[in-house]
């Protein structure tokens, strides 16, 4: 993307996200109180995040690659299971991948 | 509040009033404590967002603009992820927007609780995020909920934006992101956002399905599309789930206001 395109993406997506927030406050409550709507929204959020985890871990462009990111993600999962704070989880994952690459793998 | 409230049973009434007053104050102090700790914790990981955004190819101004204007961690990480992996502009906007849908639901939950005036809606809307909604809805009184919402929203906003700039400056100075494991850090960031949502079996199943779809489509679809396709899986699963549960009672206008949020109705 060119810098101008990135700016356009940043601004359009920001306006969209703000509009969604505002809609929640302004729309009649019953529109969004429907249980099906909230359940589906929760599923969509989880699905997007899970897909982003997968793509960030094993995709390099359109190629699937197993490299230092996979063990790093396992370390992150372990840290999360042990209730580590978000920042610690992220730093541990980065350190794992960086360490493995320093040792010449991935 | 007056300690010498004249009443028919002054001692007892004053005592009860004082106890209630103490409970209300304790509740508000609790909201303040939660707001501060959540703000600090969330603000700090603004560093990782700033670093990952610059590594993905955004400049400092673009990165800072995202934290100021979009101000929603999941959407910001997602937009940067799609841009960094070479996805299209449309895919980046759609992914960020879809992840922002949950903020609309928070707004609907918070609206009756906060009872905002028109102009406050704009500010309140921008501060409506996972953290402020969670702290506000966890309180047992409306006053504490308002304190929790505004303090958490404002605290996270200030720290998130400051730390974004710190992280962006650091990311710029680091050079090759792979050497520092920042590509793995991005995956871990998404996992950290996902983790607390995996509490129930349907969510776990949909998340697993999303992983399969995203990985399966990666070799054949343009960057960004596999993630959006995973969202379609969730919509489909939601529809099947709703059908399995049978017909939902009519939800016409004002059919059952507050049914989805009984805990808050009690506080009114």
XYZ file of C-alpha atoms in Angstrom:
374
model
C 0.000 0.000 0.000
C 1.174 3.543 -0.698
C 1.328 5.951 2.273
C -1.756 7.741 0.914
C -3.681 4.455 0.757
C -2.626 3.606 4.311
C -3.901 7.030 5.450
C -7.209 6.399 3.679
C -7.511 2.984 5.349
C -6.660 4.468 8.762
C -9.242 7.249 8.445
C -12.082 5.274 6.853
C -11.703 2.392 9.318
C -11.539 4.837 12.252
C -14.739 6.595 11.141
C -16.406 3.188 10.741
C -15.329 2.063 14.216
C -16.503 5.332 15.788
C -19.836 5.112 13.963
C -20.339 1.616 15.414
C -19.603 2.854 18.934
C -21.971 5.810 18.542
C -24.696 3.623 17.027
C -24.628 1.480 20.156
C -25.331 4.512 22.320
C -27.957 6.084 20.053
C -29.938 3.212 18.526
C -33.048 2.058 20.381
C -31.940 -0.504 22.925
C -34.097 -3.356 21.677
C -32.353 -3.437 18.307
C -29.212 -4.727 19.905
C -30.728 -6.420 22.940
C -31.730 -9.420 20.787
C -29.842 -12.379 22.203
C -29.115 -13.777 18.731
C -27.389 -10.549 17.761
C -25.157 -10.464 20.818
C -24.320 -14.183 20.604
C -23.408 -13.930 16.926
C -21.338 -10.792 17.549
C -19.392 -12.622 20.271
C -18.773 -15.522 17.879
C -17.641 -13.178 15.085
C -15.164 -11.469 17.421
C -13.713 -14.793 18.549
C -13.549 -16.129 14.979
C -11.726 -13.046 13.684
C -9.201 -13.129 16.524
C -8.629 -16.888 16.135
C -8.117 -16.473 12.379
C -5.686 -13.607 12.997
C -3.722 -15.786 15.456
C -3.514 -18.551 12.833
C -2.526 -16.279 9.949
C 0.062 -14.362 11.998
C 1.581 -17.652 13.165
C 1.903 -19.779 10.034
C 1.345 -17.515 7.017
C 4.083 -15.650 5.170
C 2.246 -13.958 2.347
C 0.278 -16.802 0.737
C 2.689 -19.514 1.863
C 2.220 -21.632 4.985
C 5.446 -21.823 6.987
C 6.325 -23.494 10.299
C 9.013 -21.362 11.919
C 9.970 -19.813 15.277
C 6.518 -18.220 15.544
C 4.817 -21.547 16.332
C 6.847 -22.413 19.479
C 6.586 -18.735 20.454
C 2.790 -18.992 20.280
C 2.907 -22.140 22.430
C 4.883 -20.190 25.039
C 2.298 -17.396 24.848
C -0.538 -19.889 25.379
C 1.268 -21.351 28.391
C 1.795 -17.872 29.835
C -1.898 -17.066 29.332
C -2.899 -20.332 31.011
C -0.745 -19.239 33.975
C -2.597 -15.897 33.966
C 0.376 -13.773 32.959
C -0.425 -10.138 32.075
C -0.869 -9.249 28.398
C 2.439 -7.420 28.049
C 4.370 -10.324 29.623
C 2.694 -12.741 27.190
C 3.680 -10.622 24.188
C 7.273 -10.119 25.391
C 7.723 -13.845 26.170
C 6.526 -14.759 22.671
C 8.885 -12.250 21.066
C 11.798 -13.436 23.222
C 11.112 -17.080 22.320
C 11.090 -16.377 18.588
C 14.118 -14.065 18.819
C 16.046 -16.646 20.895
C 15.287 -19.495 18.480
C 16.399 -17.359 15.530
C 19.570 -16.409 17.365
C 20.240 -20.152 17.663
C 19.763 -20.390 13.907
C 16.267 -21.881 13.632
C 13.117 -20.421 12.129
C -24.101 13.738 54.074
C -25.630 14.999 57.357
C -24.736 13.009 60.420
C -27.492 14.640 62.467
C -30.436 13.748 60.247
C -33.582 14.410 62.333
C -35.940 11.432 62.206
C -38.393 9.482 64.333
C -35.689 7.015 65.397
C -32.642 9.230 64.972
C -29.950 6.868 66.191
C -31.054 3.867 64.216
C -31.874 5.816 61.058
C -28.573 7.648 61.156
C -26.743 4.387 61.670
C -28.452 2.711 58.721
C -27.858 5.760 56.567
C -24.229 5.847 57.519
C -23.814 2.154 56.721
C -25.459 2.629 53.319
C -23.297 5.665 52.692
C -20.169 3.702 53.576
C -21.170 0.862 51.254
C -21.817 3.273 48.398
C -18.460 4.938 48.968
C -16.696 1.578 49.196
C -18.320 0.590 45.902
C -17.052 3.778 44.250
C -13.568 3.365 45.682
C -13.610 -0.165 44.278
C -14.558 1.206 40.850
C -11.707 3.720 41.046
C -9.197 1.009 41.989
C -10.342 -1.226 39.126
C -10.230 1.678 36.695
C -6.666 2.555 37.638
C -5.305 -0.988 37.464
C -7.071 -1.733 34.174
C -5.853 1.567 32.698
C -2.236 0.909 33.606
C -2.266 -2.688 32.363
C -4.030 -1.837 29.106
C -2.069 1.362 28.575
C 1.189 -0.545 28.827
C 0.388 -2.844 25.966
C -0.068 0.217 23.819
C 3.719 -0.170 23.537
C 3.295 -3.458 21.684
C 0.687 -1.904 19.385
C 2.950 1.046 18.538
C 5.899 -1.221 17.814
C 3.892 -3.665 15.682
C 2.235 -0.858 13.709
C 5.528 0.727 12.638
C 6.957 -2.711 11.887
C 3.931 -3.354 9.638
C 4.838 -0.253 7.635
C 2.754 2.534 9.171
C 4.562 5.766 10.007
C 4.455 7.426 13.411
C 1.587 9.789 12.495
C -0.555 6.982 11.069
C 0.088 4.829 14.132
C -0.771 7.668 16.527
C -3.873 8.531 14.491
C -5.165 4.973 14.869
C -4.876 5.066 18.654
C -6.499 8.515 18.831
C -9.309 8.041 16.309
C -10.017 4.309 16.215
C -9.176 3.630 19.878
C -10.125 -0.044 19.955
C -7.252 -2.471 20.498
C -8.586 -5.462 18.575
C -9.499 -3.401 15.502
C -6.163 -1.573 15.594
C -4.075 -4.760 15.828
C -6.192 -6.314 13.063
C -5.869 -3.354 10.685
C -2.117 -3.287 11.180
C -1.925 -7.068 10.735
C -3.782 -6.989 7.424
C -1.755 -4.013 6.128
C 1.501 -5.683 7.228
C 0.665 -8.962 5.485
C -0.068 -7.210 2.200
C -3.861 -7.354 2.324
C -6.096 -4.999 0.363
C -7.451 -1.721 1.743
C -10.976 -3.163 1.703
C -9.926 -6.225 3.699
C -8.151 -4.060 6.287
C -11.190 -1.801 6.733
C -13.655 -4.713 6.830
C -11.642 -6.660 9.410
C -11.213 -3.637 11.684
C -14.899 -2.755 11.300
C -16.133 -6.274 12.058
C -14.006 -6.394 15.186
C -15.552 -3.056 16.175
C -19.116 -4.405 16.067
C -18.902 -5.581 19.669
C -18.392 -1.968 20.783
C -21.900 -1.208 19.468
C -23.256 -3.902 21.773
C -21.332 -2.428 24.712
C -22.846 0.958 23.883
C -26.345 -0.516 23.965
C -25.603 -2.071 27.367
C -24.067 1.104 28.746
C -26.631 3.590 27.404
C -29.292 3.090 30.103
C -26.611 2.766 32.785
C -24.834 6.005 31.954
C -27.829 8.095 30.777
C -25.664 10.410 28.675
C -26.703 13.788 27.280
C -26.333 14.386 23.541
C -22.831 15.841 23.559
C -21.664 13.344 26.158
C -22.669 10.566 23.758
C -19.880 11.515 21.376
C -17.206 11.408 24.069
C -18.763 8.387 25.766
C -18.967 6.547 22.441
C -15.278 7.051 21.717
C -14.383 5.733 25.182
C -16.599 2.647 24.750
C -14.152 -0.266 24.618
C -13.754 -3.724 26.165
C -12.150 -2.372 29.330
C -14.479 0.558 30.133
C -17.547 -1.586 29.421
C -16.234 -4.410 31.600
C -15.451 -2.162 34.583
C -18.739 -0.245 34.298
C -20.989 -3.303 34.059
C -19.168 -5.026 36.943
C -20.314 -2.346 39.427
C -23.383 -2.758 41.618
C -24.530 0.870 41.725
C -25.120 3.327 38.894
C -22.819 5.901 40.439
C -19.987 3.401 40.679
C -20.711 2.247 37.114
C -20.397 5.834 35.855
C -17.195 6.415 37.819
C -15.816 3.125 36.499
C -16.756 3.881 32.892
C -15.383 7.425 32.673
C -12.245 6.796 34.689
C -11.361 3.572 32.862
C -12.176 5.070 29.456
C -10.182 8.241 30.073
C -7.307 6.429 31.813
C -6.897 3.861 29.046
C -7.259 6.570 26.389
C -4.461 8.731 27.795
C -2.038 5.880 28.558
C -2.822 3.905 25.383
C -2.056 6.944 23.231
C 1.139 7.843 25.119
C 2.434 4.267 25.041
C 1.542 3.925 21.348
C 3.967 6.745 20.579
C 6.644 5.175 22.807
C 6.187 1.816 21.080
C 6.193 3.369 17.611
C 9.483 5.144 18.345
C 10.954 1.877 19.674
C 9.658 -0.101 16.681
C 11.293 2.392 14.329
C 14.638 1.968 16.076
C 14.592 -1.844 16.114
C 15.216 -2.539 12.424
C 14.405 -6.080 11.209
C 11.252 -7.092 13.125
C 11.856 -10.828 12.722
C 15.192 -10.618 14.533
C 13.339 -9.369 17.626
C 10.505 -11.858 17.278
C 7.967 -9.093 16.669
C 6.083 -11.209 14.116
C 5.525 -13.773 16.874
C 4.569 -10.955 19.256
C 1.728 -10.018 16.887
C 0.360 -13.571 16.975
C 0.656 -13.596 20.777
C -1.192 -10.253 20.977
C -4.163 -11.705 19.079
C -4.074 -14.809 21.278
C -4.103 -12.579 24.356
C -7.191 -10.776 23.057
C -8.872 -14.090 22.186
C -8.052 -16.001 25.388
C -10.638 -14.522 27.789
C -13.400 -15.086 25.191
C -12.835 -18.845 24.953
C -14.879 -19.646 28.051
C -17.741 -21.560 26.424
C -17.851 -24.608 24.138
C -19.597 -22.878 21.169
C -16.967 -20.130 21.142
C -14.165 -22.717 21.307
C -15.674 -24.652 18.392
C -16.107 -21.532 16.273
C -12.548 -20.421 17.058
C -11.233 -23.844 15.995
C -13.309 -23.662 12.792
C -11.977 -20.173 12.116
C -8.390 -21.406 12.414
C -9.060 -24.244 9.944
C -10.763 -21.925 7.428
C -8.103 -19.219 7.702
C -5.214 -21.665 7.241
C -7.032 -23.574 4.493
C -7.711 -20.422 2.477
C -4.300 -18.791 2.961
C -2.592 -20.486 -0.028
C -5.487 -19.805 -2.407
C -7.044 -16.475 -1.363
C -5.575 -12.947 -1.332
C -4.188 -11.751 2.025
C -6.935 -10.559 4.373
C -9.649 -12.723 2.805
C -8.964 -15.861 4.927
C -9.611 -13.843 8.101
C -12.873 -12.388 6.735
C -13.988 -15.856 5.622
C -13.508 -17.013 9.211
C -15.990 -14.341 10.305
C -18.504 -15.857 7.878
C -18.067 -19.177 9.690
C -19.097 -17.453 12.914
C -22.218 -15.924 11.354
C -23.191 -19.332 9.978
C -22.544 -20.986 13.345
C -24.624 -18.285 15.037
C -27.538 -18.978 12.692
C -27.326 -22.750 13.235
C -27.072 -22.241 16.985
C -30.155 -19.991 16.976
C -32.129 -22.579 14.981
C -31.071 -25.365 17.353
C -32.306 -23.315 20.287
C -35.698 -23.015 18.646
C -37.775 -19.899 18.019
C -36.934 -16.883 20.106
C -39.840 -15.030 21.765
C -40.967 -12.026 19.728
C -38.659 -9.063 20.153
C -40.886 -6.379 18.730
C -40.519 -2.775 19.835
C -40.260 -2.657 23.631
C -41.304 -6.320 23.828
C -38.913 -7.057 26.649
C -36.663 -4.134 27.415
C -33.701 -5.035 29.550
C -34.147 -8.770 29.219
C -30.575 -9.020 27.981
C -29.252 -7.010 30.901
C -31.182 -7.941 34.030
C -28.262 -7.140 36.343
C -28.370 -3.506 35.315
C -32.124 -3.183 35.603
C -31.853 -3.875 39.314
C -29.691 -0.822 39.874
C -32.108 1.718 38.490
